[in-house]
């Protein structure tokens, strides 16, 4: 019998797990994929929103602003990339300026600090590549950018080090109310727990509807993105949004914490909860509309495209709380943008709800810090040489585009909740994220995974499941 089972190892589930590990609770995270950060949390805009967009008085607005304020210290404590670069919402038509002023007023009411409307001269000084039609912008200095993979991974690793179990490749199929809690049925056996936390992303409605007659519906909202090479990374310094109009929110243009440039997303409601394939129409929309706010985007430098799904619920509000009709079942549902920003505050809220049910003691052995995968490029030449002398694997470059060493890949595999697939290594080290998109480093990374995990090369996958890369019957020919 667990005290709490969290369903979903995305950023909301991982944040909840980390906060609960501050207490003496027997906790477990169940995840249907082979790793953390395999759903909405891995494919998004990587934006830390300031908090002016969510409706005044909403839970979304409250947790957005709180999460934004928590992010700088959390990044220091858990050692993941975060830059507070600020954002601009650009107005390109004087007739829509009232919309800009309405966003400003909403942001002030939501408690966003430092907001101001700037005019074209200052806007061009901030961003020389801003559109020639830009007339003004809402400047939010507290906005930022983050590495979404390592935020998610850092939260999960820290929770795991503090005693939270993680069980992967485990899909929840049903629930049964039992004395003192719930039986959680999965395709990998049954689990018993006093409290369930439903943080299942686009599938949270299906789990909710298994225990409640108050139906919830989450629509997967697909967003298509283009990622540009690092040669384009300085085209803008801030996150550039279009002022929402009757035609929608437009397309953002933003630098990433790793030096690339990101363009997107579209917003297309679909039925398929696994529908992450890009479309020609979606990418064309992103490419065309980005020019409304930023000129001369070097789109010939696109190195990859991808799509992510947002867990959109009709009320556009976070649903976090214990269900009256299902005591001990806590929803953490409808977590769409600004869910990534809000995740630290979501974790605190979920932990507070569970504390109210279980009344646990504090964990005196809680460790609130964590070190990420060591990147030799962050060291001085002398320090790097000393590291290579001590461990020659840090002198063996595996991914040439991102200059990722064998030492970093070994660290990614053997650390808590270590990588088991090519994508797992990629999310932890960036091996395969560069210009050649893993064309050079994949075979060598596979060899390292095979050796370190004691697996046949034919068992190494791109992202778990049946996504095997090497096939054949003759082992010696691979």
Tab-separated table of C-alpha atoms in Angstrom:
chain	number	residue	atom	x	y	z
A	1	UNK	CA	0.000	0.000	0.000
A	2	UNK	CA	1.486	3.281	-1.141
A	3	UNK	CA	0.556	6.563	0.501
A	4	UNK	CA	0.307	8.239	-2.895
A	5	UNK	CA	0.552	7.191	-6.516
A	6	UNK	CA	1.106	9.889	-9.130
A	7	UNK	CA	0.062	8.998	-12.665
A	8	UNK	CA	2.233	10.724	-15.236
A	9	UNK	CA	5.940	11.636	-15.198
A	10	UNK	CA	5.590	14.906	-17.071
A	11	UNK	CA	6.525	18.193	-15.498
A	12	UNK	CA	3.369	18.468	-13.337
A	13	UNK	CA	3.688	14.912	-12.041
A	14	UNK	CA	7.419	15.263	-11.418
A	15	UNK	CA	6.963	18.589	-9.602
A	16	UNK	CA	4.262	17.027	-7.428
A	17	UNK	CA	6.512	14.045	-6.687
A	18	UNK	CA	9.395	16.295	-5.691
A	19	UNK	CA	7.263	18.390	-3.352
A	20	UNK	CA	5.767	15.265	-1.756
A	21	UNK	CA	9.265	13.871	-1.186
A	22	UNK	CA	9.676	16.617	1.422
A	23	UNK	CA	7.446	14.440	3.623
A	24	UNK	CA	7.510	10.931	4.997
A	25	UNK	CA	5.275	9.360	2.387
A	26	UNK	CA	5.654	6.156	0.411
A	27	UNK	CA	5.178	7.518	-3.092
A	28	UNK	CA	5.316	6.084	-6.598
A	29	UNK	CA	5.032	7.597	-10.071
A	30	UNK	CA	3.466	5.432	-12.796
A	31	UNK	CA	4.358	6.365	-16.385
A	32	UNK	CA	3.155	4.593	-19.526
A	33	UNK	CA	6.270	5.576	-21.520
A	34	UNK	CA	9.854	4.426	-21.015
A	35	UNK	CA	11.137	7.656	-19.457
A	36	UNK	CA	10.117	10.923	-17.874
A	37	UNK	CA	9.252	13.879	-20.134
A	38	UNK	CA	7.734	11.890	-23.014
A	39	UNK	CA	4.477	13.817	-23.549
A	40	UNK	CA	3.447	17.471	-23.525
A	41	UNK	CA	6.449	18.389	-21.386
A	42	UNK	CA	8.986	17.452	-24.062
A	43	UNK	CA	7.493	19.389	-27.001
A	44	UNK	CA	6.503	22.945	-26.170
A	45	UNK	CA	7.705	26.523	-26.475
A	46	UNK	CA	10.042	26.285	-23.430
A	47	UNK	CA	8.722	29.661	-22.267
A	48	UNK	CA	8.535	30.866	-18.671
A	49	UNK	CA	5.535	33.157	-19.037
A	50	UNK	CA	5.258	36.368	-17.027
A	51	UNK	CA	1.552	35.887	-16.222
A	52	UNK	CA	-0.369	38.633	-18.020
A	53	UNK	CA	-2.320	36.329	-20.330
A	54	UNK	CA	-4.374	34.174	-17.937
A	55	UNK	CA	-7.764	35.490	-16.797
A	56	UNK	CA	-7.675	37.648	-13.688
A	57	UNK	CA	-8.542	35.677	-10.557
A	58	UNK	CA	-8.079	32.301	-12.226
A	59	UNK	CA	-6.020	29.488	-10.729
A	60	UNK	CA	-4.019	29.549	-13.942
A	61	UNK	CA	-3.058	33.191	-13.370
A	62	UNK	CA	-2.158	32.622	-9.716
A	63	UNK	CA	0.043	29.591	-10.354
A	64	UNK	CA	1.641	31.187	-13.429
A	65	UNK	CA	2.894	34.171	-11.432
A	66	UNK	CA	3.980	31.987	-8.492
A	67	UNK	CA	5.763	29.523	-10.770
A	68	UNK	CA	7.535	32.370	-12.560
A	69	UNK	CA	8.834	33.719	-9.235
A	70	UNK	CA	9.991	30.249	-8.134
A	71	UNK	CA	11.868	29.407	-11.340
A	72	UNK	CA	15.179	31.289	-10.822
A	73	UNK	CA	15.912	29.679	-7.450
A	74	UNK	CA	14.670	26.283	-8.626
A	75	UNK	CA	17.064	26.456	-11.594
A	76	UNK	CA	19.954	27.113	-9.195
A	77	UNK	CA	18.906	24.365	-6.795
A	78	UNK	CA	18.348	21.710	-9.474
A	79	UNK	CA	20.956	22.837	-12.007
A	80	UNK	CA	18.965	23.261	-15.218
A	81	UNK	CA	19.225	25.957	-17.874
A	82	UNK	CA	17.042	29.047	-17.343
A	83	UNK	CA	17.451	32.583	-18.722
A	84	UNK	CA	15.229	35.509	-17.724
A	85	UNK	CA	15.394	37.181	-21.133
A	86	UNK	CA	12.026	38.988	-21.048
A	87	UNK	CA	9.216	38.937	-23.581
A	88	UNK	CA	7.490	41.345	-25.954
A	89	UNK	CA	3.894	41.245	-27.168
A	90	UNK	CA	4.013	43.186	-30.404
A	91	UNK	CA	1.220	45.389	-31.716
A	92	UNK	CA	1.421	45.905	-35.490
A	93	UNK	CA	-1.826	47.847	-36.008
A	94	UNK	CA	-2.635	51.076	-34.097
A	95	UNK	CA	-6.317	50.084	-34.063
A	96	UNK	CA	-5.500	47.009	-31.910
A	97	UNK	CA	-3.587	48.985	-29.281
A	98	UNK	CA	-6.502	48.745	-26.806
A	99	UNK	CA	-5.822	45.005	-26.749
A	100	UNK	CA	-2.234	45.691	-25.703
A	101	UNK	CA	-3.417	47.996	-22.927
A	102	UNK	CA	-5.928	45.364	-21.776
A	103	UNK	CA	-3.107	42.802	-21.495
A	104	UNK	CA	-1.083	45.298	-19.461
A	105	UNK	CA	-3.973	45.961	-17.080
A	106	UNK	CA	-4.647	42.245	-16.665
A	107	UNK	CA	-0.995	41.588	-15.945
A	108	UNK	CA	-0.887	44.278	-13.283
A	109	UNK	CA	-3.989	42.813	-11.628
A	110	UNK	CA	-2.393	39.343	-11.777
A	111	UNK	CA	0.644	40.668	-9.894
A	112	UNK	CA	3.174	40.640	-12.754
A	113	UNK	CA	6.085	42.908	-11.876
A	114	UNK	CA	7.836	45.365	-14.179
A	115	UNK	CA	5.277	45.381	-16.996
A	116	UNK	CA	5.256	48.388	-19.275
A	117	UNK	CA	4.190	49.377	-22.764
A	118	UNK	CA	7.040	50.568	-24.945
A	119	UNK	CA	6.847	52.550	-28.172
A	120	UNK	CA	8.440	51.764	-31.518
A	121	UNK	CA	11.752	53.597	-30.979
A	122	UNK	CA	12.565	51.671	-27.807
A	123	UNK	CA	11.215	48.467	-29.319
A	124	UNK	CA	13.562	48.707	-32.312
A	125	UNK	CA	16.451	49.492	-29.979
A	126	UNK	CA	15.669	46.305	-28.016
A	127	UNK	CA	15.053	44.163	-31.089
A	128	UNK	CA	16.529	45.479	-34.366
A	129	UNK	CA	14.837	42.681	-36.326
A	130	UNK	CA	11.351	43.570	-35.170
A	131	UNK	CA	8.792	43.934	-37.953
A	132	UNK	CA	8.665	47.257	-39.788
A	133	UNK	CA	4.923	47.366	-39.031
A	134	UNK	CA	5.414	47.149	-35.234
A	135	UNK	CA	4.120	50.235	-33.458
A	136	UNK	CA	4.329	49.284	-29.758
A	137	UNK	CA	4.781	46.301	-27.459
A	138	UNK	CA	4.067	45.047	-23.964
A	139	UNK	CA	7.423	44.393	-22.306
A	140	UNK	CA	7.549	41.784	-19.516
A	141	UNK	CA	11.064	41.610	-18.009
A	142	UNK	CA	10.195	38.671	-15.724
A	143	UNK	CA	9.489	36.307	-18.639
A	144	UNK	CA	12.145	33.754	-19.481
A	145	UNK	CA	13.174	30.640	-21.343
A	146	UNK	CA	14.066	27.243	-19.937
A	147	UNK	CA	15.212	23.792	-20.984
A	148	UNK	CA	11.930	21.868	-20.639
A	149	UNK	CA	13.621	18.460	-20.708
A	150	UNK	CA	16.035	19.176	-17.915
A	151	UNK	CA	13.450	20.975	-15.797
A	152	UNK	CA	11.308	17.830	-15.940
A	153	UNK	CA	14.258	15.456	-15.508
A	154	UNK	CA	15.691	17.491	-12.629
A	155	UNK	CA	12.402	17.431	-10.714
A	156	UNK	CA	12.045	13.684	-11.243
A	157	UNK	CA	15.655	12.862	-10.335
A	158	UNK	CA	15.417	14.920	-7.165
A	159	UNK	CA	12.158	13.209	-6.202
A	160	UNK	CA	13.734	9.803	-6.856
A	161	UNK	CA	16.826	10.586	-4.758
A	162	UNK	CA	14.459	11.566	-1.952
A	163	UNK	CA	12.675	8.198	-2.044
A	164	UNK	CA	9.948	8.418	-4.699
A	165	UNK	CA	9.728	5.259	-6.839
A	166	UNK	CA	9.233	5.483	-10.597
A	167	UNK	CA	7.727	2.662	-12.631
A	168	UNK	CA	7.906	3.061	-16.408
A	169	UNK	CA	6.162	1.190	-19.229
A	170	UNK	CA	3.151	0.994	-16.906
A	171	UNK	CA	-0.167	2.136	-18.350
A	172	UNK	CA	-3.102	2.696	-16.002
A	173	UNK	CA	-6.217	0.863	-17.189
A	174	UNK	CA	-8.695	1.353	-14.342
A	175	UNK	CA	-9.432	2.008	-10.679
A	176	UNK	CA	-11.256	0.192	-7.917
A	177	UNK	CA	-12.267	1.788	-4.614
A	178	UNK	CA	-10.943	-0.262	-1.710
A	179	UNK	CA	-10.911	0.189	2.028
A	180	UNK	CA	-8.526	3.002	2.856
A	181	UNK	CA	-7.869	4.059	-0.704
A	182	UNK	CA	-7.692	2.872	-4.304
A	183	UNK	CA	-6.549	-0.094	-6.344
A	184	UNK	CA	-4.831	1.203	-9.462
A	185	UNK	CA	-5.040	-1.317	-12.300
A	186	UNK	CA	-2.296	-1.291	-14.921
A	187	UNK	CA	-0.985	-3.409	-17.775
A	188	UNK	CA	1.929	-4.209	-15.472
A	189	UNK	CA	0.058	-5.391	-12.368
A	190	UNK	CA	-2.133	-3.753	-9.723
A	191	UNK	CA	-1.065	-1.203	-7.115
A	192	UNK	CA	-2.802	-0.065	-3.929
A	193	UNK	CA	-2.611	3.453	-2.596
A	194	UNK	CA	-4.306	5.788	-0.157
A	195	UNK	CA	-4.245	8.722	-2.606
A	196	UNK	CA	-4.146	8.974	-6.413
A	197	UNK	CA	-2.824	12.061	-8.204
A	198	UNK	CA	-4.012	12.197	-11.812
A	199	UNK	CA	-1.324	14.096	-13.750
A	200	UNK	CA	-1.771	12.203	-17.010
A	201	UNK	CA	-1.677	15.146	-19.446
A	202	UNK	CA	-3.905	14.641	-22.489
A	203	UNK	CA	-5.171	11.407	-20.902
A	204	UNK	CA	-6.188	13.013	-17.589
A	205	UNK	CA	-9.826	13.220	-18.705
A	206	UNK	CA	-9.988	9.475	-19.366
A	207	UNK	CA	-8.703	8.685	-15.871
A	208	UNK	CA	-10.990	11.291	-14.288
A	209	UNK	CA	-14.016	9.835	-16.067
A	210	UNK	CA	-13.208	6.363	-14.707
A	211	UNK	CA	-14.002	7.542	-11.151
A	212	UNK	CA	-16.379	10.489	-11.626
A	213	UNK	CA	-19.748	10.972	-13.282
A	214	UNK	CA	-18.903	14.661	-13.737
A	215	UNK	CA	-17.421	14.238	-17.182
A	216	UNK	CA	-14.253	16.014	-18.225
A	217	UNK	CA	-13.122	16.380	-21.835
A	218	UNK	CA	-9.587	17.236	-22.856
A	219	UNK	CA	-8.936	18.024	-26.492
A	220	UNK	CA	-5.380	17.522	-27.766
A	221	UNK	CA	-4.327	20.842	-29.283
A	222	UNK	CA	-1.431	20.306	-31.673
A	223	UNK	CA	1.273	22.910	-32.128
A	224	UNK	CA	3.775	22.751	-35.004
A	225	UNK	CA	7.257	24.214	-34.531
A	226	UNK	CA	10.389	24.886	-36.554
A	227	UNK	CA	13.769	24.823	-34.825
A	228	UNK	CA	16.568	26.810	-36.400
A	229	UNK	CA	20.326	26.284	-36.176
A	230	UNK	CA	22.470	28.100	-33.625
A	231	UNK	CA	23.671	30.401	-36.398
A	232	UNK	CA	20.179	31.969	-36.178
A	233	UNK	CA	19.992	32.013	-32.382
A	234	UNK	CA	20.732	35.717	-31.940
A	235	UNK	CA	18.167	36.968	-34.458
A	236	UNK	CA	16.100	38.058	-31.446
A	237	UNK	CA	17.090	38.263	-27.793
A	238	UNK	CA	13.635	38.208	-26.231
A	239	UNK	CA	10.588	36.038	-26.729
A	240	UNK	CA	8.464	37.774	-29.350
A	241	UNK	CA	4.695	37.226	-29.267
A	242	UNK	CA	2.069	38.635	-31.609
A	243	UNK	CA	-0.754	40.585	-30.001
A	244	UNK	CA	-3.813	38.316	-30.146
A	245	UNK	CA	-6.392	39.416	-32.714
A	246	UNK	CA	-9.682	38.017	-33.978
A	247	UNK	CA	-7.519	35.725	-36.128
A	248	UNK	CA	-5.752	34.185	-33.143
A	249	UNK	CA	-2.557	34.559	-31.137
A	250	UNK	CA	-0.111	34.318	-33.969
A	251	UNK	CA	3.300	32.661	-33.914
A	252	UNK	CA	6.105	33.320	-31.429
A	253	UNK	CA	9.777	33.715	-32.260
A	254	UNK	CA	12.166	33.014	-29.414
A	255	UNK	CA	15.759	32.138	-28.652
A	256	UNK	CA	16.355	28.906	-26.746
A	257	UNK	CA	18.616	28.453	-23.737
A	258	UNK	CA	20.935	26.378	-25.938
A	259	UNK	CA	21.366	29.098	-28.579
A	260	UNK	CA	18.885	28.018	-31.261
A	261	UNK	CA	15.874	29.947	-32.561
A	262	UNK	CA	12.332	28.576	-32.197
A	263	UNK	CA	9.332	29.480	-34.376
A	264	UNK	CA	5.782	28.341	-33.559
A	265	UNK	CA	3.388	26.992	-32.447
A	266	UNK	CA	0.212	26.615	-34.418
A	267	UNK	CA	-2.969	25.671	-32.538
A	268	UNK	CA	-4.987	22.896	-34.170
A	269	UNK	CA	-7.505	20.804	-32.210
A	270	UNK	CA	-7.338	17.109	-33.092
A	271	UNK	CA	-8.817	13.862	-31.768
A	272	UNK	CA	-5.716	11.671	-31.688
A	273	UNK	CA	-3.995	11.904	-28.275
A	274	UNK	CA	-0.810	10.587	-29.884
A	275	UNK	CA	-1.065	12.816	-32.990
A	276	UNK	CA	2.317	14.517	-32.876
A	277	UNK	CA	3.081	14.338	-36.587
A	278	UNK	CA	3.768	17.693	-38.210
A	279	UNK	CA	1.777	18.750	-41.265
A	280	UNK	CA	2.755	20.777	-44.298
A	281	UNK	CA	-0.107	23.189	-43.602
A	282	UNK	CA	0.930	23.628	-39.981
A	283	UNK	CA	4.564	24.321	-40.781
A	284	UNK	CA	3.591	26.680	-43.601
A	285	UNK	CA	1.446	28.612	-41.132
A	286	UNK	CA	4.304	28.921	-38.649
A	287	UNK	CA	6.740	29.997	-41.365
A	288	UNK	CA	4.355	32.566	-42.861
A	289	UNK	CA	3.013	34.142	-39.670
A	290	UNK	CA	6.334	34.599	-37.884
A	291	UNK	CA	7.051	37.435	-40.344
A	292	UNK	CA	4.172	39.438	-38.840
A	293	UNK	CA	6.335	40.323	-35.830
A	294	UNK	CA	9.946	39.563	-36.803
A	295	UNK	CA	11.506	40.342	-40.173
A	296	UNK	CA	14.106	38.369	-42.057
A	297	UNK	CA	13.830	35.207	-39.967
A	298	UNK	CA	16.536	32.982	-41.563
A	299	UNK	CA	14.242	30.084	-42.325
A	300	UNK	CA	16.847	28.412	-44.522
A	301	UNK	CA	18.534	27.567	-41.215
A	302	UNK	CA	15.707	25.251	-40.059
A	303	UNK	CA	17.301	22.007	-38.828
A	304	UNK	CA	14.174	20.184	-37.677
A	305	UNK	CA	10.444	20.508	-37.129
A	306	UNK	CA	8.263	18.910	-34.473
A	307	UNK	CA	4.799	19.048	-32.968
A	308	UNK	CA	3.537	18.876	-29.402
A	309	UNK	CA	0.112	18.425	-27.842
A	310	UNK	CA	-1.467	20.695	-25.237
A	311	UNK	CA	-4.072	19.261	-22.864
A	312	UNK	CA	-6.806	21.772	-23.676
A	313	UNK	CA	-9.960	21.795	-21.556
A	314	UNK	CA	-12.860	24.005	-22.669
A	315	UNK	CA	-12.779	26.303	-19.625
A	316	UNK	CA	-9.069	26.991	-20.247
A	317	UNK	CA	-8.356	26.527	-16.565
A	318	UNK	CA	-6.246	24.219	-14.446
A	319	UNK	CA	-8.291	21.571	-12.610
A	320	UNK	CA	-6.416	20.770	-9.415
A	321	UNK	CA	-8.171	19.318	-6.384
A	322	UNK	CA	-9.597	16.279	-4.629
A	323	UNK	CA	-12.851	15.057	-6.160
A	324	UNK	CA	-15.829	15.247	-3.802
A	325	UNK	CA	-17.377	12.225	-5.496
A	326	UNK	CA	-14.105	10.237	-5.298
A	327	UNK	CA	-12.308	10.911	-1.981
A	328	UNK	CA	-8.573	10.335	-2.210
A	329	UNK	CA	-8.515	10.994	-5.972
A	330	UNK	CA	-6.774	14.275	-6.820
A	331	UNK	CA	-6.993	15.764	-10.299
A	332	UNK	CA	-4.071	17.689	-11.758
A	333	UNK	CA	-5.693	18.116	-15.160
A	334	UNK	CA	-6.055	20.631	-17.971
A	335	UNK	CA	-2.395	21.589	-17.558
A	336	UNK	CA	-1.750	23.448	-20.794
A	337	UNK	CA	0.206	26.669	-21.309
A	338	UNK	CA	1.342	28.191	-18.956
A	339	UNK	CA	1.694	24.749	-17.357
A	340	UNK	CA	5.477	24.560	-17.736
A	341	UNK	CA	5.889	27.920	-16.007
A	342	UNK	CA	3.362	26.997	-13.332
A	343	UNK	CA	4.796	23.547	-12.620
A	344	UNK	CA	6.770	24.450	-9.461
A	345	UNK	CA	3.656	26.062	-7.966
A	346	UNK	CA	1.455	23.191	-9.185
A	347	UNK	CA	3.720	20.787	-7.308
A	348	UNK	CA	3.333	22.780	-4.095
A	349	UNK	CA	-0.456	22.938	-4.484
A	350	UNK	CA	-0.800	19.213	-5.145
A	351	UNK	CA	1.473	18.404	-2.189
A	352	UNK	CA	-0.614	20.651	0.066
A	353	UNK	CA	-3.797	18.833	-0.985
A	354	UNK	CA	-2.227	15.426	-0.321
A	355	UNK	CA	-0.845	16.658	3.013
A	356	UNK	CA	-4.374	17.628	3.987
A	357	UNK	CA	-5.493	14.045	3.360
A	358	UNK	CA	-2.547	12.126	4.850
A	359	UNK	CA	-1.126	14.536	7.460
A	360	UNK	CA	2.436	13.253	6.930
A	361	UNK	CA	5.513	14.215	8.926
A	362	UNK	CA	8.310	16.183	7.276
A	363	UNK	CA	11.178	14.213	5.781
A	364	UNK	CA	14.262	15.238	7.806
A	365	UNK	CA	16.540	13.721	5.158
A	366	UNK	CA	15.116	15.707	2.230
A	367	UNK	CA	17.824	16.962	-0.133
A	368	UNK	CA	16.637	19.949	-2.161
A	369	UNK	CA	19.550	20.255	-4.561
A	370	UNK	CA	20.796	18.273	-7.541
A	371	UNK	CA	23.621	18.499	-10.070
A	372	UNK	CA	22.907	17.899	-13.724
A	373	UNK	CA	25.055	16.147	-16.303
A	374	UNK	CA	28.503	17.750	-16.268
A	375	UNK	CA	29.191	19.740	-19.434
A	376	UNK	CA	32.956	20.114	-19.965
A	377	UNK	CA	32.363	23.203	-22.127
A	378	UNK	CA	31.368	25.065	-18.960
A	379	UNK	CA	34.829	24.471	-17.484
A	380	UNK	CA	38.023	26.426	-17.971
A	381	UNK	CA	40.665	24.893	-20.230
A	382	UNK	CA	42.706	23.881	-17.205
A	383	UNK	CA	39.709	22.302	-15.491
A	384	UNK	CA	38.726	20.464	-18.662
A	385	UNK	CA	42.221	19.093	-19.154
A	386	UNK	CA	42.294	17.896	-15.543
A	387	UNK	CA	38.902	16.228	-16.019
A	388	UNK	CA	40.031	14.427	-19.181
A	389	UNK	CA	43.211	13.286	-17.466
A	390	UNK	CA	41.119	11.830	-14.626
A	391	UNK	CA	38.431	10.398	-16.937
A	392	UNK	CA	39.450	10.091	-20.624
A	393	UNK	CA	35.805	9.551	-21.651
A	394	UNK	CA	35.357	13.330	-21.348
A	395	UNK	CA	37.910	13.746	-24.141
A	396	UNK	CA	36.015	11.514	-26.575
A	397	UNK	CA	33.544	13.572	-28.623
A	398	UNK	CA	30.492	11.528	-29.651
A	399	UNK	CA	28.145	14.256	-30.945
A	400	UNK	CA	30.141	16.701	-33.058
A	401	UNK	CA	27.319	19.210	-33.587
A	402	UNK	CA	26.720	19.732	-29.856
A	403	UNK	CA	30.218	18.665	-28.727
A	404	UNK	CA	28.818	16.003	-26.383
A	405	UNK	CA	31.391	13.642	-24.918
A	406	UNK	CA	31.261	9.976	-23.999
A	407	UNK	CA	31.649	11.014	-20.364
A	408	UNK	CA	28.386	13.009	-20.506
A	409	UNK	CA	26.548	10.101	-22.105
A	410	UNK	CA	27.851	7.702	-19.441
A	411	UNK	CA	26.653	10.137	-16.765
A	412	UNK	CA	23.211	10.339	-18.440
A	413	UNK	CA	22.889	6.548	-18.448
A	414	UNK	CA	24.050	5.873	-14.899
A	415	UNK	CA	22.530	8.758	-12.954
A	416	UNK	CA	19.171	8.408	-11.103
A	417	UNK	CA	16.399	7.521	-13.584
A	418	UNK	CA	19.098	7.200	-16.226
A	419	UNK	CA	18.635	7.171	-19.990
A	420	UNK	CA	17.680	3.869	-21.632
A	421	UNK	CA	17.167	5.021	-25.228
A	422	UNK	CA	18.580	7.401	-27.830
A	423	UNK	CA	15.937	10.005	-26.975
A	424	UNK	CA	16.683	9.560	-23.281
A	425	UNK	CA	20.336	10.371	-23.926
A	426	UNK	CA	19.347	13.252	-26.204
A	427	UNK	CA	17.110	14.902	-23.614
A	428	UNK	CA	19.824	14.707	-20.954
A	429	UNK	CA	22.872	15.679	-23.009
A	430	UNK	CA	21.653	17.147	-26.361
A	431	UNK	CA	23.512	14.429	-28.275
A	432	UNK	CA	21.612	14.305	-31.582
A	433	UNK	CA	19.960	17.740	-31.295
A	434	UNK	CA	22.383	19.589	-33.509
A	435	UNK	CA	22.543	20.463	-37.174
A	436	UNK	CA	22.890	16.877	-38.443
A	437	UNK	CA	20.037	15.681	-36.169
A	438	UNK	CA	21.845	12.552	-34.928
A	439	UNK	CA	23.038	11.469	-38.361
A	440	UNK	CA	26.604	11.119	-37.105
A	441	UNK	CA	26.323	10.209	-33.420
A	442	UNK	CA	23.430	7.715	-33.295
A	443	UNK	CA	25.468	4.547	-34.043
A	444	UNK	CA	28.109	5.438	-31.475
A	445	UNK	CA	25.500	6.358	-28.853
A	446	UNK	CA	23.777	3.042	-29.513
A	447	UNK	CA	27.069	1.221	-28.938
A	448	UNK	CA	27.500	2.970	-25.596
A	449	UNK	CA	23.921	2.159	-24.540
A	450	UNK	CA	24.374	-1.459	-25.587
A	451	UNK	CA	27.618	-1.781	-23.649
A	452	UNK	CA	26.516	0.019	-20.491
A	453	UNK	CA	23.041	-1.535	-20.245
A	454	UNK	CA	24.282	-4.971	-21.330
A	455	UNK	CA	21.766	-5.108	-24.168
A	456	UNK	CA	21.994	-6.465	-27.689
A	457	UNK	CA	22.147	-3.633	-30.226
A	458	UNK	CA	18.819	-4.863	-31.603
A	459	UNK	CA	17.223	-4.055	-28.248
A	460	UNK	CA	18.298	-0.404	-28.274
A	461	UNK	CA	15.384	1.877	-29.144
A	462	UNK	CA	14.879	5.450	-30.196
A	463	UNK	CA	12.194	6.073	-27.575
A	464	UNK	CA	11.198	2.772	-25.988
A	465	UNK	CA	8.529	0.306	-27.061
A	466	UNK	CA	8.949	-1.027	-30.573
A	467	UNK	CA	11.089	1.867	-31.832
A	468	UNK	CA	14.103	-0.376	-32.450
A	469	UNK	CA	16.695	0.873	-34.889
A	470	UNK	CA	18.939	-2.114	-35.624
A	471	UNK	CA	17.176	-5.150	-37.062
A	472	UNK	CA	18.286	-8.494	-38.432
A	473	UNK	CA	19.023	-12.054	-37.364
A	474	UNK	CA	22.815	-12.059	-37.575
A	475	UNK	CA	24.191	-10.364	-34.485
A	476	UNK	CA	27.693	-10.176	-35.941
A	477	UNK	CA	26.458	-8.221	-38.958
A	478	UNK	CA	25.127	-5.324	-36.889
